[in-house]
Tab-separated table of C-alpha atoms in Angstrom:
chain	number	residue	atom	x	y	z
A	176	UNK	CA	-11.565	-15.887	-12.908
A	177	UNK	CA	-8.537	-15.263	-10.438
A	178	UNK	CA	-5.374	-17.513	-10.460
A	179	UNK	CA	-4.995	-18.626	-7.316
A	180	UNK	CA	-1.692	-20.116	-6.194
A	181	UNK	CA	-1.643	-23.583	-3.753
A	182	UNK	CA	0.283	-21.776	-0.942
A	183	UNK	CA	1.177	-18.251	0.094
A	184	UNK	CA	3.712	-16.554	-2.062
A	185	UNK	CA	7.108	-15.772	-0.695
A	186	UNK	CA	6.753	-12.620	2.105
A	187	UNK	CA	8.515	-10.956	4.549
A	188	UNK	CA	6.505	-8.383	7.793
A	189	UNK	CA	3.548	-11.364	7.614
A	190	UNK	CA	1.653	-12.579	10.602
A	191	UNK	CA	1.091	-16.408	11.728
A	192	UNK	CA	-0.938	-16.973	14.217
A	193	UNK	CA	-2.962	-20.469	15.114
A	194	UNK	CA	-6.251	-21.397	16.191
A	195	UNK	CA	-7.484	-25.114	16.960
A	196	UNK	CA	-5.428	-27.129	13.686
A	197	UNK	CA	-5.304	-24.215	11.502
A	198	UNK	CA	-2.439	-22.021	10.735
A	199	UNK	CA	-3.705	-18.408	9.501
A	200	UNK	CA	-1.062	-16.211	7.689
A	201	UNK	CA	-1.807	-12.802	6.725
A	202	UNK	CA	0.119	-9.539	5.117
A	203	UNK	CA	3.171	-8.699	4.608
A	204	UNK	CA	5.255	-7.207	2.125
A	205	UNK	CA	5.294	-10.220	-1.356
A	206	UNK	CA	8.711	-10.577	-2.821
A	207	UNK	CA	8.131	-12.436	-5.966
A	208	UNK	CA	7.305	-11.091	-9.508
A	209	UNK	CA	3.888	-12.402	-9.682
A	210	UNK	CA	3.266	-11.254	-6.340
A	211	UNK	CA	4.896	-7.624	-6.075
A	212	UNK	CA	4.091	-5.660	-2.847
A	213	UNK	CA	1.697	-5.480	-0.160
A	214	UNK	CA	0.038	-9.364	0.380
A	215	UNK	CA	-3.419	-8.004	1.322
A	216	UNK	CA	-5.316	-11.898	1.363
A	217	UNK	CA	-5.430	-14.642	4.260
A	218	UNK	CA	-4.300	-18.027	4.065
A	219	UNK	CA	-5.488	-21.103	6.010
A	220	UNK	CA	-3.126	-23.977	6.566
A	221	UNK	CA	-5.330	-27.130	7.563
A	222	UNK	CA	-2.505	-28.903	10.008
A	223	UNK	CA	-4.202	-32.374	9.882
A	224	UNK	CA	-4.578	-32.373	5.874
A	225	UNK	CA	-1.417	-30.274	5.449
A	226	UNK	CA	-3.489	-28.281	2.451
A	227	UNK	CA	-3.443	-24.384	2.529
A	228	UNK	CA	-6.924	-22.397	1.425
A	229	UNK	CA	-7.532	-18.762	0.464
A	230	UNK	CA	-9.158	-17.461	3.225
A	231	UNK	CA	-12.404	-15.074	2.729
A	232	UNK	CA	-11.945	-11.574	1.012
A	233	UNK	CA	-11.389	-8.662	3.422
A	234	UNK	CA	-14.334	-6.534	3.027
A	235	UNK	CA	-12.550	-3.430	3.584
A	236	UNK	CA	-9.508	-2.069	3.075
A	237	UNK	CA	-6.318	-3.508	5.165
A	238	UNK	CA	-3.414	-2.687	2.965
A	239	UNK	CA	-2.876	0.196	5.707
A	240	UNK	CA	-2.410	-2.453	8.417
A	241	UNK	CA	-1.018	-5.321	6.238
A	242	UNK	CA	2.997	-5.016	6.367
A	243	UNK	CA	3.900	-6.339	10.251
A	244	UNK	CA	0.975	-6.301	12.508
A	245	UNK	CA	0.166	-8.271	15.436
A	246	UNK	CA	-2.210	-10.748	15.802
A	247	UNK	CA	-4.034	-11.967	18.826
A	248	UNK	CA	-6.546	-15.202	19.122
A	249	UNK	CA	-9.119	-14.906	21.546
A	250	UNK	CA	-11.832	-17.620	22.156
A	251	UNK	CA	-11.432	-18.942	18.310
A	252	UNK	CA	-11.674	-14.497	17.257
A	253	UNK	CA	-8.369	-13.503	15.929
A	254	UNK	CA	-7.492	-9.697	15.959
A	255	UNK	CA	-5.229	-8.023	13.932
A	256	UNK	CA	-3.867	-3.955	14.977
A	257	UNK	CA	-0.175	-2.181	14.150
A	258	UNK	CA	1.532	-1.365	11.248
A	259	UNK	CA	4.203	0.659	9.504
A	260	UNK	CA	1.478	2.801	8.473
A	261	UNK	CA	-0.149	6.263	10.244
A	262	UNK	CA	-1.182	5.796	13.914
A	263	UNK	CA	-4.443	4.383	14.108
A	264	UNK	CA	-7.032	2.968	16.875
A	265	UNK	CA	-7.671	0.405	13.604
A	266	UNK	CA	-8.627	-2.834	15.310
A	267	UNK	CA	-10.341	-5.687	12.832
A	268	UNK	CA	-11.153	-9.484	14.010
A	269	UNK	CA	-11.833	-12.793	11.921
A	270	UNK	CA	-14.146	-14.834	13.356
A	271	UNK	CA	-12.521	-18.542	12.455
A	272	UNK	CA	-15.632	-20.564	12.771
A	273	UNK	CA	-17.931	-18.138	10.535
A	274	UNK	CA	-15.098	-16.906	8.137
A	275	UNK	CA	-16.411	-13.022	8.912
A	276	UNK	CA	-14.587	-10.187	9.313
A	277	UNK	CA	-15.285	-7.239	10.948
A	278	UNK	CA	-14.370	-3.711	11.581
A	279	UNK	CA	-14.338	-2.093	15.233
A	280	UNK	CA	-14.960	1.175	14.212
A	281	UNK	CA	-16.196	1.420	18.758
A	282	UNK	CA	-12.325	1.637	19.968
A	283	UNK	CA	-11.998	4.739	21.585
A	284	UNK	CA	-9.102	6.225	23.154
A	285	UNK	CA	-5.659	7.772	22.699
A	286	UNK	CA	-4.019	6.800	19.416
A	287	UNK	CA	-1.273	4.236	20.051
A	288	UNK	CA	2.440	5.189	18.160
A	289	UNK	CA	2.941	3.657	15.545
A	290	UNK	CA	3.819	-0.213	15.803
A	291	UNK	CA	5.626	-2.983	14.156
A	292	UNK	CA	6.889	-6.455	14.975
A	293	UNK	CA	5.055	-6.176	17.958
A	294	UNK	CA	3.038	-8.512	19.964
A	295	UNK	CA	-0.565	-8.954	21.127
């Protein structure tokens, strides 16, 4: 069994973004004990009940995006790219009705610099 707190711990370099009533907060850098570095989970703040959720587990591995990356909401899809980390045509997206997440391994192109505290 996992402890799981009622509200995101304490993080600086996160992402916010919202879609319909729901806040969704993701990565960052943790800066409690319990919670010491990279915050690698998603957390859903339900605006009209004022309760946050854990969102689903990531299915892959997003600690090399997690510390400030963008996010971007398109028709009720939110995408998340850039980080402190390598260079990367990394591009992943969260489906907010179905709770999926997936990985576009398709984006092609020229590797964008490295980014952070940007905007989508």
């Amino acid at each position: 069994m996992e402890w799981v707190p009622l509200s995101p711990p304490p993080t600086y370099g996160h992402s916010m973004i919202a879609v319909s009533n729901r806040l969704y907060l993701y990565g960052g850098y943790a800066l409690n004990g319990f919670y010491e570095g990279l915050a690698n989970r998603l957390y859903i703040l339900d605006t009209q009940t004022n309760r946050w959720t854990l969102g689903p587990k990531i299915p892959f591995n997003l600690v090399t995006i997690s510390p400030f990356l963008a996010m971007a909401n398109i028709d009720k899809t939110i995408y998340l790219s850039g980080s402190l980390g390598s260079p990367s045509l990394a591009l992943y997206s969260l489906d907010t009705e179905t709770l999926t997440w997936t990985m576009h391994s398709e984006v092609k192109g020229e590797v964008p610099p490295r980014l952070s505290n940007h905007g989508m």
